[in-house]
CSV table of C-alpha atoms in Angstrom, one decimal:
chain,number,residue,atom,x,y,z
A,1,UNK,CA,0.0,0.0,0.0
A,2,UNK,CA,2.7,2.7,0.7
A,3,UNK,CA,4.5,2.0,-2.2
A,4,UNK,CA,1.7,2.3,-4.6
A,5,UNK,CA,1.1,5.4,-2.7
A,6,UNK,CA,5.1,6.5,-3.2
A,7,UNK,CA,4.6,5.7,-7.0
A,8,UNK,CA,1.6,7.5,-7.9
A,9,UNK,CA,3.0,10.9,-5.5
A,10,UNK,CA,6.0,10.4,-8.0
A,11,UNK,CA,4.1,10.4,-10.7
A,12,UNK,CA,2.0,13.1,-9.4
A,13,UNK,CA,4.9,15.4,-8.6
A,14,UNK,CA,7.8,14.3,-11.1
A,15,UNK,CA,10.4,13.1,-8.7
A,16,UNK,CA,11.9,10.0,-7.5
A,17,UNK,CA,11.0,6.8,-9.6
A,18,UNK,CA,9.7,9.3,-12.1
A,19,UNK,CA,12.1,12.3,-12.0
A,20,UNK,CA,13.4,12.5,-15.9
A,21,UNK,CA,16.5,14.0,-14.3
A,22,UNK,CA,20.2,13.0,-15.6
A,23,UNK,CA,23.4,13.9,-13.4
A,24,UNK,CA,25.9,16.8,-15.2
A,25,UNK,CA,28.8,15.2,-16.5
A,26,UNK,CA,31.7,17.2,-14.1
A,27,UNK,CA,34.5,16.8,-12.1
A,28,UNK,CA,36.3,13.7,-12.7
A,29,UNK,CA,33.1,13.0,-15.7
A,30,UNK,CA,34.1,16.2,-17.2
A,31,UNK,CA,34.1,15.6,-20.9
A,32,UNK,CA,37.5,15.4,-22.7
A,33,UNK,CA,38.8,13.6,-26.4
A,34,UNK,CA,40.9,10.9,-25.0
A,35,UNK,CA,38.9,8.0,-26.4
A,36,UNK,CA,38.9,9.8,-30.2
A,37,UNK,CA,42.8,10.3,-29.5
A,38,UNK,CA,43.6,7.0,-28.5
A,39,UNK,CA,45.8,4.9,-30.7
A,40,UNK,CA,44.4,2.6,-33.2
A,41,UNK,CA,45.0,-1.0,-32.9
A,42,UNK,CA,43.1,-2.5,-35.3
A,43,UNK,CA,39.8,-2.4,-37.0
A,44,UNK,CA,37.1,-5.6,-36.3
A,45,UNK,CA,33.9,-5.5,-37.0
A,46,UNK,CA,31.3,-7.0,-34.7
A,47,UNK,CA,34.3,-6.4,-31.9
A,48,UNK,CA,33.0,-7.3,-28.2
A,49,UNK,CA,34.8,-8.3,-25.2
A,50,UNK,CA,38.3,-7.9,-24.0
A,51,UNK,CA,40.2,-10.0,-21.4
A,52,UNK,CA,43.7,-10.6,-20.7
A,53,UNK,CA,45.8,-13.6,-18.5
A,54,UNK,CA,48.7,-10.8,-17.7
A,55,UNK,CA,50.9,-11.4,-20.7
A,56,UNK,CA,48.3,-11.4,-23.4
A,57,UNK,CA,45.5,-9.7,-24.8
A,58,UNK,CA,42.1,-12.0,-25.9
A,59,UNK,CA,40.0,-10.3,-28.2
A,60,UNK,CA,36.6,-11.2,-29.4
A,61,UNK,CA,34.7,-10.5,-32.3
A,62,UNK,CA,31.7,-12.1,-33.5
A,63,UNK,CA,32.3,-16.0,-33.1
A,64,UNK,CA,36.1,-15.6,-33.4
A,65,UNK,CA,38.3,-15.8,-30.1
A,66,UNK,CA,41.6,-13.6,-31.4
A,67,UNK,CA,45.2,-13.5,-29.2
A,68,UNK,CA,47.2,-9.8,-30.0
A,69,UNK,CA,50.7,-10.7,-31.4
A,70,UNK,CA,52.5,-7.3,-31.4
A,71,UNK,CA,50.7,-5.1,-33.3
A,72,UNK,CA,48.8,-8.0,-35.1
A,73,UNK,CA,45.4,-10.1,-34.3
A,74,UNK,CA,46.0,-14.1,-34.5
A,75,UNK,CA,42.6,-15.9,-35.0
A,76,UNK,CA,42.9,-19.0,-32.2
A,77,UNK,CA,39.4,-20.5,-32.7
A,78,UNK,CA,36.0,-19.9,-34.3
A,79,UNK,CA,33.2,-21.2,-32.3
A,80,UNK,CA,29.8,-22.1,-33.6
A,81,UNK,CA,28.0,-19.4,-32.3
A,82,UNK,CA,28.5,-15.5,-31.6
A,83,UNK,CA,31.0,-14.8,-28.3
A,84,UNK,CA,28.7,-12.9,-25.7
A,85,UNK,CA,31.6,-12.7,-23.4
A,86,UNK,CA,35.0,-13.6,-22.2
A,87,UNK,CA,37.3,-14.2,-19.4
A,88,UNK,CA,40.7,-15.2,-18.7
A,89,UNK,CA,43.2,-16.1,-15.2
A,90,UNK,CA,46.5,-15.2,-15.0
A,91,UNK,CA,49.0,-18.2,-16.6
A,92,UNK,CA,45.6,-20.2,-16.3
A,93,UNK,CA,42.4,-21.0,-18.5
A,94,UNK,CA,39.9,-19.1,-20.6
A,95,UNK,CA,36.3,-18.9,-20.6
A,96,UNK,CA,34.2,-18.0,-23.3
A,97,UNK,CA,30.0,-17.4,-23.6
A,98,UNK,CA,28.6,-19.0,-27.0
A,99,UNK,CA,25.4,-17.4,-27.5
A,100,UNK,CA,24.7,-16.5,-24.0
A,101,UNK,CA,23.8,-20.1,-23.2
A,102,UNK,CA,26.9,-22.2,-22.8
A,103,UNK,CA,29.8,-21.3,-21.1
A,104,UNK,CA,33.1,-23.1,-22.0
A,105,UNK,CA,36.4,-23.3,-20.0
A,106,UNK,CA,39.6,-24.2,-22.5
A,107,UNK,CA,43.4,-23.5,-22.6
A,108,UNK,CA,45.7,-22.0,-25.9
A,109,UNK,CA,48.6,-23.7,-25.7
A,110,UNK,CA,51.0,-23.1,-29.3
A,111,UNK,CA,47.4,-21.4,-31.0
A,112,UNK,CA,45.7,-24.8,-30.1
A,113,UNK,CA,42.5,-24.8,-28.0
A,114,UNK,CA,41.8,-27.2,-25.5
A,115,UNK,CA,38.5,-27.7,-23.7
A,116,UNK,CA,38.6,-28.4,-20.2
A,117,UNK,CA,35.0,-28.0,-18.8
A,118,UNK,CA,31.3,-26.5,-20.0
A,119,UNK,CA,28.1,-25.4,-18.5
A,120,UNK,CA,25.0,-24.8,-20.0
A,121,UNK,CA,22.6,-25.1,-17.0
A,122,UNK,CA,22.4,-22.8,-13.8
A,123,UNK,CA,21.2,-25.3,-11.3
A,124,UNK,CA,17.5,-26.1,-13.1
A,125,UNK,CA,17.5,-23.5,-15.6
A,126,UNK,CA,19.1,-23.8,-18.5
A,127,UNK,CA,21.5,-20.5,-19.1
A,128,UNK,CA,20.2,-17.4,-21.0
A,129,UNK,CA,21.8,-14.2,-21.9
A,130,UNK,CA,25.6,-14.5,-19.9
A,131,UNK,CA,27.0,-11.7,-20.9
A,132,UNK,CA,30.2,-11.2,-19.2
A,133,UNK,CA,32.9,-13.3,-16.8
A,134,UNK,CA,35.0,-13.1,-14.4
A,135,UNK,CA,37.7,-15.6,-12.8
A,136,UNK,CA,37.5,-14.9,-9.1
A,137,UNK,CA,40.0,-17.9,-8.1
A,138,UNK,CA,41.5,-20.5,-11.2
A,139,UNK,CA,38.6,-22.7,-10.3
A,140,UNK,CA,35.5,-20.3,-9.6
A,141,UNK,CA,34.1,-18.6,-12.5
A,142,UNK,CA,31.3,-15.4,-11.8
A,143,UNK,CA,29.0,-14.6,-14.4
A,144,UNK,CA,26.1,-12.3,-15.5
A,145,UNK,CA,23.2,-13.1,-17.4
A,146,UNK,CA,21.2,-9.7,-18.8
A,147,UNK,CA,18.3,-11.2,-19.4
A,148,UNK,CA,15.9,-14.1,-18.7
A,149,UNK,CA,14.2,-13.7,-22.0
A,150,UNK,CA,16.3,-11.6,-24.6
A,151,UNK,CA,19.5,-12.4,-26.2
A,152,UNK,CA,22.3,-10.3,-25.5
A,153,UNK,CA,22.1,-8.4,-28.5
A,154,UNK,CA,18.6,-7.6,-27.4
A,155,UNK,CA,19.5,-5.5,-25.0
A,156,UNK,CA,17.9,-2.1,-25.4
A,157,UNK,CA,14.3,-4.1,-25.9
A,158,UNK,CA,15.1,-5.7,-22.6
A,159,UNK,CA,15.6,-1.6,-21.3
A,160,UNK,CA,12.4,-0.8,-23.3
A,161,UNK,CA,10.5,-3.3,-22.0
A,162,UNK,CA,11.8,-2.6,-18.4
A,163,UNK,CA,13.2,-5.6,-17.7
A,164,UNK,CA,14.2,-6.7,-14.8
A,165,UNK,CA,15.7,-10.7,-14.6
A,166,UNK,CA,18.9,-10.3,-14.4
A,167,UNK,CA,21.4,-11.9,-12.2
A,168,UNK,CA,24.9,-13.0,-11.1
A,169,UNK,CA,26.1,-16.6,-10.4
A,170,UNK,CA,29.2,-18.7,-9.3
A,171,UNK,CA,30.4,-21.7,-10.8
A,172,UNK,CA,32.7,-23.9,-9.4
A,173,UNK,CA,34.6,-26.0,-12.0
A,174,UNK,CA,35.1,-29.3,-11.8
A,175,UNK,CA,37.4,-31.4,-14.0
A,176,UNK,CA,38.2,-32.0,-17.6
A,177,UNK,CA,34.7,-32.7,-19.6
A,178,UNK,CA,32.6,-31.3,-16.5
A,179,UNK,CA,29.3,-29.9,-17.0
A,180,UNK,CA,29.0,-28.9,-13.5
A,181,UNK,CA,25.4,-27.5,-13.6
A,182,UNK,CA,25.1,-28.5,-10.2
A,183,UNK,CA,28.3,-26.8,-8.8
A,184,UNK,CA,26.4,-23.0,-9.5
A,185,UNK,CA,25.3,-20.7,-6.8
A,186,UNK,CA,23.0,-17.8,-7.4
A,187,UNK,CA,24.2,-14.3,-5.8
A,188,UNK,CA,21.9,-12.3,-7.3
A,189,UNK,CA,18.7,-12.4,-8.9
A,190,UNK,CA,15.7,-9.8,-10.5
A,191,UNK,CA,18.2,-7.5,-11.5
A,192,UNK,CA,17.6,-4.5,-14.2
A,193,UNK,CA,19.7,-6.3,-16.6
A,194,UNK,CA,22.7,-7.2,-15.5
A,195,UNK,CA,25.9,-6.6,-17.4
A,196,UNK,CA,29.0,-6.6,-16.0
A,197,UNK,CA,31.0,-8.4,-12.5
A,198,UNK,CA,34.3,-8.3,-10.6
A,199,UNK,CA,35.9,-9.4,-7.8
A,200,UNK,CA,37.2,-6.7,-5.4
A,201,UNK,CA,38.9,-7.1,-2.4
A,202,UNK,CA,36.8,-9.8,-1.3
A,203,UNK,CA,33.3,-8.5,-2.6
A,204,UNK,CA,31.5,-9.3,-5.9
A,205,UNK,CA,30.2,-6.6,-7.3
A,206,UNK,CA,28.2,-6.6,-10.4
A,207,UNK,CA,26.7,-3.4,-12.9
A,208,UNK,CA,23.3,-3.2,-13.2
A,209,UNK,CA,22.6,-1.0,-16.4
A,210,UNK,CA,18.8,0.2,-16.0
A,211,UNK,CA,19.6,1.3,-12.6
A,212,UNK,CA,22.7,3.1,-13.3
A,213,UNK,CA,24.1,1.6,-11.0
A,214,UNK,CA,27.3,-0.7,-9.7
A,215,UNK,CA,25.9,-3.0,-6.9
A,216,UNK,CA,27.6,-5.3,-4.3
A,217,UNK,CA,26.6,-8.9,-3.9
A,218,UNK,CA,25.5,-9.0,-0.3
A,219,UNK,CA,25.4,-5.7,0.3
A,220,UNK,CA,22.2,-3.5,0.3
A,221,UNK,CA,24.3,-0.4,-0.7
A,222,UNK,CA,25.7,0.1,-4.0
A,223,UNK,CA,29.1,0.9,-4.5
A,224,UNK,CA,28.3,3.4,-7.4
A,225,UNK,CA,25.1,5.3,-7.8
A,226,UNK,CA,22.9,7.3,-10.3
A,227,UNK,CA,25.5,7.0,-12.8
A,228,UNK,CA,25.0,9.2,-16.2
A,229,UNK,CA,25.4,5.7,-18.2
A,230,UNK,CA,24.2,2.6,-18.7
A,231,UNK,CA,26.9,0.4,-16.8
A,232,UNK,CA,28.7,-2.6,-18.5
A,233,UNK,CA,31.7,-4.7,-17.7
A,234,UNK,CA,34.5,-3.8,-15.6
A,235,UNK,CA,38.4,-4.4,-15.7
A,236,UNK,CA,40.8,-4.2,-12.5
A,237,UNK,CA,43.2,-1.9,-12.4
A,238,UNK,CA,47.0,-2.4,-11.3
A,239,UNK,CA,46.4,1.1,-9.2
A,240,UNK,CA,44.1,-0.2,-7.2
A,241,UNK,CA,40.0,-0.1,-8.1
A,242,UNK,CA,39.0,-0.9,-11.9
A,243,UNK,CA,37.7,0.6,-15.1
A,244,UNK,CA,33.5,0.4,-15.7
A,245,UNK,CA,32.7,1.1,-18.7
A,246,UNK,CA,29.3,2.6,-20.0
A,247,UNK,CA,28.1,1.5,-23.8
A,248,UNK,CA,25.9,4.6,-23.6
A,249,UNK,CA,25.0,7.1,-21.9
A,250,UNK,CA,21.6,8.3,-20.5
A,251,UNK,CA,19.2,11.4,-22.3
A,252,UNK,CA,15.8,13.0,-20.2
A,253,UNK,CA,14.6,12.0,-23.6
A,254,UNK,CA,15.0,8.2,-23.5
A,255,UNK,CA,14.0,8.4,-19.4
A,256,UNK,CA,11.0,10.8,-20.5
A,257,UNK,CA,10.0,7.9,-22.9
A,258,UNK,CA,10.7,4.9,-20.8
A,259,UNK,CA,8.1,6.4,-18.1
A,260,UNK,CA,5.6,7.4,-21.0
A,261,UNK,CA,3.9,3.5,-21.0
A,262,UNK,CA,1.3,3.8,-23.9
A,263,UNK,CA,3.5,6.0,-26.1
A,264,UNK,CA,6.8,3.2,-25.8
A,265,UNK,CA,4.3,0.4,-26.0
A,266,UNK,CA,2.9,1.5,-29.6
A,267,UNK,CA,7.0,2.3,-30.0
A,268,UNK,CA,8.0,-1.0,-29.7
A,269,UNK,CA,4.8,-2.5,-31.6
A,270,UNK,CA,5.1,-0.2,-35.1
A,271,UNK,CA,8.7,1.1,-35.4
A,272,UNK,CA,11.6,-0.5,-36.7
A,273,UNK,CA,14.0,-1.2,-33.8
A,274,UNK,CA,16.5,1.0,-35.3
A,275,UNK,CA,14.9,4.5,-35.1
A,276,UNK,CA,13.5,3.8,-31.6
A,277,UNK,CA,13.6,6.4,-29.4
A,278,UNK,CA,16.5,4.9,-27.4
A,279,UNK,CA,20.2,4.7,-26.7
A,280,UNK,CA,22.5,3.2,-29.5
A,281,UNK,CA,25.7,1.7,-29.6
A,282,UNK,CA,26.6,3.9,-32.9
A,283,UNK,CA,24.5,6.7,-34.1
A,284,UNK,CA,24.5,9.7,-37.1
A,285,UNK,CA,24.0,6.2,-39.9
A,286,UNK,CA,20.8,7.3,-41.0
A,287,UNK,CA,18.4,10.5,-41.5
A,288,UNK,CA,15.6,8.1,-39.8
A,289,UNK,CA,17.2,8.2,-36.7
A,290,UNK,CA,15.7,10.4,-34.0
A,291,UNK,CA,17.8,13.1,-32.2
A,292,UNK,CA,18.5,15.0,-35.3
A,293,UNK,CA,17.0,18.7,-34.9
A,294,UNK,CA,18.3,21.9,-34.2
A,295,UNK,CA,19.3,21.0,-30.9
A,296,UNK,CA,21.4,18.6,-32.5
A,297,UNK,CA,23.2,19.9,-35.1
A,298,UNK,CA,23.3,23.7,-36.3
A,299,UNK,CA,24.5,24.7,-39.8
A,300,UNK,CA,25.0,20.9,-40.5
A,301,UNK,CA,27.4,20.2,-37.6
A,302,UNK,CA,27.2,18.0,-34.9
A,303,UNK,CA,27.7,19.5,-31.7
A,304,UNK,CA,29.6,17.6,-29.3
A,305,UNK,CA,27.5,18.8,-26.1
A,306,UNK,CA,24.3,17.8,-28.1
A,307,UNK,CA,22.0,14.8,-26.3
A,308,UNK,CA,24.2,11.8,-27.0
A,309,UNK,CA,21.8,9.1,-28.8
A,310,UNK,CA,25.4,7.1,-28.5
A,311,UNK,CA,28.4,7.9,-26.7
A,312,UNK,CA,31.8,6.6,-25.3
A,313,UNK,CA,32.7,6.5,-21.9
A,314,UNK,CA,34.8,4.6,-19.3
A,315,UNK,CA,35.5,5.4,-15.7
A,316,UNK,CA,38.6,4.7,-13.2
A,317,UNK,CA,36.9,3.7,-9.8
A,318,UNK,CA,38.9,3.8,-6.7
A,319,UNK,CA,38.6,0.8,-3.8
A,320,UNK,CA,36.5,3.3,-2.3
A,321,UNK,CA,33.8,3.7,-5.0
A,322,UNK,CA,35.0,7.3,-6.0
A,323,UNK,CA,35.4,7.8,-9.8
A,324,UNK,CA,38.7,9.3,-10.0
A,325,UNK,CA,39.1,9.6,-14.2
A,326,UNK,CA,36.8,9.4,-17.3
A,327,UNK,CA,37.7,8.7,-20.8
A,328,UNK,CA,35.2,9.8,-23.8
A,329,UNK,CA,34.4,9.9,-27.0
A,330,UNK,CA,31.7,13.1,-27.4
A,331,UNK,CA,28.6,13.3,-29.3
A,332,UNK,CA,30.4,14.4,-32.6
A,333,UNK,CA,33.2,11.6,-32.1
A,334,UNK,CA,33.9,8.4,-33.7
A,335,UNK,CA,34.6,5.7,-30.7
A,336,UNK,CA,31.4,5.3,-29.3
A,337,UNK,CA,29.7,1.9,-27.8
A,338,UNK,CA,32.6,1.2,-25.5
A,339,UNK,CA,32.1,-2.5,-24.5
A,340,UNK,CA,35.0,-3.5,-22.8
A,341,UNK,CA,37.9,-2.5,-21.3
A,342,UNK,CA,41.7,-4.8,-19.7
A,343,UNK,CA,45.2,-3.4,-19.0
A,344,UNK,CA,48.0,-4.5,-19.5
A,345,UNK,CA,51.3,-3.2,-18.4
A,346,UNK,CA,51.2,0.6,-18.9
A,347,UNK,CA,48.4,0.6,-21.5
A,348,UNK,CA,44.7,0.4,-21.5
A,349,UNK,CA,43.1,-1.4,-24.0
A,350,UNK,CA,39.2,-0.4,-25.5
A,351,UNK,CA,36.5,-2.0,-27.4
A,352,UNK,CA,34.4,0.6,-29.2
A,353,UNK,CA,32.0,-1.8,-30.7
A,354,UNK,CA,30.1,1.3,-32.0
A,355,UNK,CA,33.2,2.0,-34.5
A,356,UNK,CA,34.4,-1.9,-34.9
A,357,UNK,CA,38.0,-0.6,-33.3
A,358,UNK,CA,40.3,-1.7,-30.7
A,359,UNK,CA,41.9,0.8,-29.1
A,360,UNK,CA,45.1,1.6,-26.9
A,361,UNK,CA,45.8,4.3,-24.2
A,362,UNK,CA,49.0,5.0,-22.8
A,363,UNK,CA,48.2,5.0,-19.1
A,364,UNK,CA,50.0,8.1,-17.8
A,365,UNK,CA,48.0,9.6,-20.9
A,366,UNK,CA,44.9,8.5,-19.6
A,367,UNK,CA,45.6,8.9,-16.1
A,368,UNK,CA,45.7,13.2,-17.2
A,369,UNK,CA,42.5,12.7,-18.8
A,370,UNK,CA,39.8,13.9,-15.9
């Protein structure tokens, strides 16, 4: 009864769950070109997730698993479906998401992949929508799934359609040709799309995009709050804390619209998912697309402080949950859809899926960047 009553005095008065309010990018967010300026690597279409063992960088794009070789990507396997996400443990094993609903543990020894364990069931339920890894130990594996009913390429229907089944397991793997469905342990469940988990100093913390959010597994209180973008996967970092980074960033458009029920209803129902009022991983493709008046652009140019339908962003958080550094590509740049981040040694390495680019930043460069 009181919440009903909280909700419609929300509604009523245009604040809390219904404020269309979104927090001024300042301080350590303040806007800057360090993402656009960052070195290129290499262009790859369909690029996703990053991870790294220490000594090398694992790329994925699509359903190939790639291993960086100086300034060159070698291809070490092509699975049968599309990566969804991808972990590694220093000098140990790799684990890879196949279409969100198999996870598979292997090795690279001399460019030759070697499966060691799989899992395709969380305790009863069959897996759906894992969308990033973690190694927390050699032998204990955390993992998000979005979704409990959309792919992982579905995601912004999931965020139009509110959705709220996310969660965050722990699998415990057992030995070579384990399936190990029964060695899972829920940590967190009914969460607004979960995308993104880390262990840190002895808590699991996890991103929950729709909330904005970085949350703590067995903690009521979230480490990171009211964040101006939709959260993603994280990264440590040899400084202490880790890198979060956001695939887009939040508009009072897109929150007007996800609080206007009948108009994003008939949305979803009649308009091609494409020019949907809603965040993108790339943008400025098509004159369909929404977002494209005169507070847009003006005499044909894009400004860069313009309401970013897609945007590039990642974050340094401290140990203490205090974002000390941001890295961006603006409205009017090119490396937008930032998916992943993993350093190694004195660089930082980003996947802009938006631009199909992996990217490198020195880290005393990026450590100027506020």
């Amino acid at each position: 009864m009181f919440d009903a009553l909280r909700h419609f005095s929300d509604r009523l008065l245009g604040r809390g769950s219904a404020a269309i309010t979104v927090p001024v990018m300042d301080g350590a967010l303040k806007p800057n070109r360090a993402l656009d300026e960052a070195q290129l690597v290499a262009q790859l279409p369909d690029i996703d997730d990053l991870a790294t063992d220490g000594q090398s960088l694992f790329v994925t794009a699509g359903a190939l698993l790639y291993r960086l070789d100086g300034a060159q990507l070698v291809e070490l396997r092509r699975f049968d479906g599309e990566i969804t996400a991808l972990a590694a443990y220093p000098g140990g094993p790799l684990a890879v998401a196949v279409a969100g609903r198999s996870i598979v543990v292997g090795s690279v020894h001399g460019g030759t992949w070697t499966e060691r364990a799989s899992l395709r069931t969380s305790g009863a339920a069959p897996l759906h929508g894992v969308n990033a890894l973690h190694f927390e130990t050699a032998d204990a594996l955390l993992y998000t799934e979005g979704s409990a009913h959309h792919a992982p390429a579905d995601w912004c229907r999931d965020l139009m359609e509110k959705g709220r089944t996310g969660r965050v397991s722990r699998w415990r793997i057992g030995g070579v040709g384990s399936t190990g469905g029964d060695a899972t342990e829920l940590l967190a469940q009914g969460l607004h799309h979960a995308l993104g988990v880390l262990s840190l100093e002895g808590q699991v913390l996890y991103s929950e995009s729709w909330r904005h959010r970085v949350g703590r597994v067995a903690n009521a209180a979230p480490m990171l709050a009211d964040l101006p973008g939709y959260p993603s996967r994280m990264a440590s970092s040899q400084t202490g804390g880790f890198w979060l980074t956001c695939f887009a960033c939040r508009t009072q458009l897109v929150e007007f619209v996800l609080r206007e029920d009948a108009y994003r209803t008939r949305m979803l129902a009649t308009v091609d998912p494409r020019y949907w009022v809603a965040p993108a991983l790339r943008s400025g493709t098509s004159y369909l697309e929404p977002l494209q008046g005169a507070g847009v652009k003006q005499m044909g140019v894009l400004k860069p402080w313009a309401p970013p339908r897609s945007y590039g962003l990642v974050v340094h958080v401290d140990a203490r949950g205090r974002i000390t550094q941001s890295l961006h590509s603006q409205v009017d740049g090119q490396h937008h859809g930032i998916t992943a981040v993993a350093e190694i040694g004195d660089a930082l390495f980003v996947a802009s899926k938006g631009s199909g680019r992996l990217l490198r930043i020195a880290l005393p460069q990026a450590g100027g960047a506020t």
